[in-house]
Amino acid sequence: MNYWLFKSEPSTWSWDDQVAKGDEGEEWDGVRNYQARNNMREMAVGDRGLFYHSQKDKAIVGIVEVIAEAHPDSTTDDDRWECVDIKAIAPFETPVTLDMCKEDPRLEEMVLVNNSRLSVQPVAVKEWKAVCKLGGVRED
DNA sequence: GCCAACGTTGGC
DNA sequence: GCCAACGTTGGC
């Protein structure tokens, strides 16, 4: 299984919006960046992801699961763009802020810390475990 | 609200 | 195929 990080502005699409979709989930559409798209193409059903709020929160707030592999993005006719579907799994007891990530030596190589603009990022296993521990959720 | 960093676009 | 110009993102 691989681990990822999905970034969103809460005013556009928030964790609460994601939770409201329940087990049906929602497609992670609107991505117009090749690196982010390529990451989504790598995803398999069952992969887990961190849900990050950019802008005001700047914190990882929950865990999501990939429930559908990459497929054409329904919000555009441009066939270059694809997206996966994800559903909310569990909220973090404690949101893991960007500052916390920057301060943690285990997370110094995290993409979020070094390239915060990439909207869909890979997460290393050790990073995943560290973030889950900080967030107060079981890592599975 | 500013601005640095980055990615994309399009003229040459 | 290079690179300047432009638009967007997101931390501060």
Short mmCIF file of C-alpha atoms (C1' of nucleotides) in Angstrom, two decimals:
data_model
loop_
_atom_site.label_atom_id
_atom_site.label_comp_id
_atom_site.label_asym_id
_atom_site.label_seq_id
_atom_site.Cartn_x
_atom_site.Cartn_y
_atom_site.Cartn_z
CA MET A 1 0.00 0.00 0.00
CA ASN A 2 1.15 3.50 -0.75
CA TYR A 3 0.55 6.71 1.15
CA TRP A 4 -0.29 10.16 -0.21
CA LEU A 5 -1.27 13.65 0.79
CA PHE A 6 -4.21 15.56 -0.66
CA LYS A 7 -4.20 19.31 -0.27
CA SER A 8 -7.23 21.54 -0.43
CA GLU A 9 -8.31 25.02 0.49
CA PRO A 10 -11.06 24.57 3.09
CA SER A 11 -13.11 27.29 1.43
CA THR A 12 -13.18 25.25 -1.79
CA TRP A 13 -13.37 21.70 -0.44
CA SER A 14 -12.95 20.98 3.25
CA TRP A 15 -12.60 17.90 5.42
CA ASP A 16 -16.20 18.44 6.56
CA ASP A 17 -17.34 18.40 2.93
CA GLN A 18 -15.43 15.18 2.45
CA VAL A 19 -16.93 13.59 5.58
CA ALA A 20 -20.41 14.62 4.45
CA LYS A 21 -19.95 12.47 1.34
CA GLY A 22 -19.59 9.38 3.53
CA ASP A 23 -18.59 6.06 2.04
CA GLU A 24 -19.62 7.14 -1.43
CA GLY A 25 -16.71 9.50 -1.44
CA GLU A 26 -16.00 12.10 -4.05
CA GLU A 27 -13.69 12.56 -6.98
CA TRP A 28 -10.60 14.64 -6.32
CA ASP A 29 -11.18 16.80 -9.35
CA GLY A 30 -9.79 20.10 -10.48
CA VAL A 31 -6.15 19.10 -10.47
CA ARG A 32 -4.35 20.85 -13.35
CA ASN A 33 -0.80 19.91 -12.60
CA TYR A 34 1.06 17.05 -14.23
CA GLN A 35 3.03 15.99 -11.17
CA ALA A 36 -0.13 15.83 -9.10
CA ARG A 37 -1.93 13.94 -11.85
CA ASN A 38 0.92 11.49 -12.23
CA ASN A 39 0.78 10.80 -8.52
CA MET A 40 -2.92 10.03 -8.80
CA ARG A 41 -2.23 7.64 -11.67
CA GLU A 42 0.06 5.72 -9.32
CA MET A 43 -2.70 5.20 -6.78
CA ALA A 44 -4.50 1.94 -6.18
CA VAL A 45 -7.81 1.29 -4.45
CA GLY A 46 -7.09 0.96 -0.73
CA ASP A 47 -4.18 3.41 -0.67
CA ARG A 48 -4.37 5.86 2.21
CA GLY A 49 -3.95 9.59 2.19
CA LEU A 50 -3.59 12.55 4.51
CA PHE A 51 -6.09 15.37 4.07
CA TYR A 52 -4.40 18.76 4.36
CA HIS A 53 -6.05 22.15 4.73
CA SER A 54 -3.98 24.89 3.12
CA GLN A 55 -4.17 28.64 3.71
CA LYS A 56 -5.64 29.44 7.11
CA ASP A 57 -5.44 26.06 8.85
CA LYS A 58 -2.17 24.80 7.38
CA ALA A 59 -2.79 21.48 9.06
CA ILE A 60 -3.38 17.82 8.29
CA VAL A 61 -6.84 17.12 9.62
CA GLY A 62 -7.74 13.56 8.71
CA ILE A 63 -7.19 10.33 6.82
CA VAL A 64 -8.78 9.34 3.54
CA GLU A 65 -8.80 6.20 1.43
CA VAL A 66 -8.62 5.83 -2.34
CA ILE A 67 -11.83 4.12 -3.53
CA ALA A 68 -11.42 4.43 -7.31
CA GLU A 69 -8.39 4.52 -9.55
CA ALA A 70 -7.60 7.44 -11.83
CA HIS A 71 -10.33 8.22 -14.35
CA PRO A 72 -11.14 11.25 -16.52
CA ASP A 73 -11.87 14.43 -14.56
CA SER A 74 -15.57 15.15 -14.98
CA THR A 75 -15.03 18.89 -14.54
CA THR A 76 -13.18 19.27 -17.83
CA ASP A 77 -13.31 18.04 -21.43
CA ASP A 78 -9.54 18.13 -21.56
CA ASP A 79 -8.55 14.46 -21.54
CA ARG A 80 -5.15 15.22 -20.04
CA TRP A 81 -6.67 15.54 -16.60
CA GLU A 82 -7.65 12.63 -14.43
CA CYS A 83 -8.59 12.13 -10.83
CA VAL A 84 -9.19 9.42 -8.24
CA ASP A 85 -12.11 9.08 -5.85
CA ILE A 86 -11.49 9.23 -2.11
CA LYS A 87 -13.54 8.87 1.06
CA ALA A 88 -12.94 10.07 4.60
CA ILE A 89 -11.78 7.38 7.03
CA ALA A 90 -11.00 9.11 10.32
CA PRO A 91 -10.36 12.60 11.63
CA PHE A 92 -7.20 13.47 13.53
CA GLU A 93 -7.64 13.90 17.26
CA THR A 94 -5.08 16.67 17.00
CA PRO A 95 -4.61 18.44 13.67
CA VAL A 96 -0.98 18.19 12.61
CA THR A 97 0.08 21.69 11.65
CA LEU A 98 2.68 22.63 9.10
CA ASP A 99 4.78 24.05 11.92
CA MET A 100 4.71 20.69 13.71
CA CYS A 101 5.88 19.00 10.53
CA LYS A 102 8.69 21.48 10.09
CA GLU A 103 9.86 20.97 13.65
CA ASP A 104 9.87 17.18 13.49
CA PRO A 105 13.20 15.79 12.27
CA ARG A 106 11.42 12.69 10.95
CA LEU A 107 9.47 14.91 8.58
CA GLU A 108 12.23 17.13 7.29
CA GLU A 109 12.15 15.47 3.88
CA MET A 110 8.38 15.52 3.59
CA VAL A 111 7.16 17.02 0.30
CA LEU A 112 4.73 19.21 2.22
CA VAL A 113 7.62 20.84 4.02
CA ASN A 114 9.77 21.30 0.93
CA ASN A 115 7.29 21.87 -1.88
CA SER A 116 4.07 23.00 -0.33
CA ARG A 117 2.61 23.96 -3.69
CA LEU A 118 2.22 20.45 -5.03
CA SER A 119 -1.41 19.53 -4.49
CA VAL A 120 -1.12 15.74 -4.52
CA GLN A 121 2.01 14.40 -2.90
CA PRO A 122 3.58 11.03 -2.07
CA VAL A 123 4.17 10.33 1.63
CA ALA A 124 6.90 7.96 2.87
CA VAL A 125 5.91 5.19 5.27
CA LYS A 126 7.98 6.63 8.11
CA GLU A 127 6.41 10.02 7.50
CA TRP A 128 2.96 8.46 7.55
CA LYS A 129 3.64 6.78 10.89
CA ALA A 130 5.09 9.94 12.40
CA VAL A 131 2.17 12.09 11.27
CA CYS A 132 -0.43 9.62 12.51
CA LYS A 133 1.27 9.51 15.89
CA LEU A 134 1.30 13.30 16.10
CA GLY A 135 -2.34 13.36 15.05
CA GLY A 136 -3.37 10.85 17.66
CA VAL A 137 -4.80 8.18 15.38
CA ARG A 138 -3.81 4.56 14.84
CA GLU A 139 -1.60 4.30 11.83
CA ASP A 140 -3.71 1.72 10.08
"C1'" DG B 1 -2.58 41.54 0.97
"C1'" DC B 2 2.08 40.75 -0.50
"C1'" DC B 3 5.31 38.30 -2.86
"C1'" DA B 4 8.38 34.30 -3.81
"C1'" DA B 5 8.28 30.06 -6.06
"C1'" DC B 6 6.74 27.38 -9.38
"C1'" DG B 7 4.41 25.69 -13.62
"C1'" DT B 8 2.55 26.68 -18.02
"C1'" DT B 9 2.16 29.10 -22.29
"C1'" DG B 10 3.45 30.92 -26.55
"C1'" DG B 11 6.50 33.63 -29.57
"C1'" DC B 12 10.66 33.22 -31.79
"C1'" DG C 1 13.58 23.80 -28.07
"C1'" DC C 2 14.53 27.92 -25.48
"C1'" DC C 3 13.07 31.36 -22.53
"C1'" DA C 4 10.39 35.48 -21.28
"C1'" DA C 5 5.95 36.54 -19.73
"C1'" DC C 6 2.26 35.42 -17.28
"C1'" DG C 7 -0.94 33.18 -13.91
"C1'" DT C 8 -1.56 30.66 -9.72
"C1'" DT C 9 -0.58 28.96 -5.28
"C1'" DG C 10 0.12 29.29 -0.54
"C1'" DG C 11 3.05 30.72 3.34
"C1'" DC C 12 3.95 34.71 5.74
#
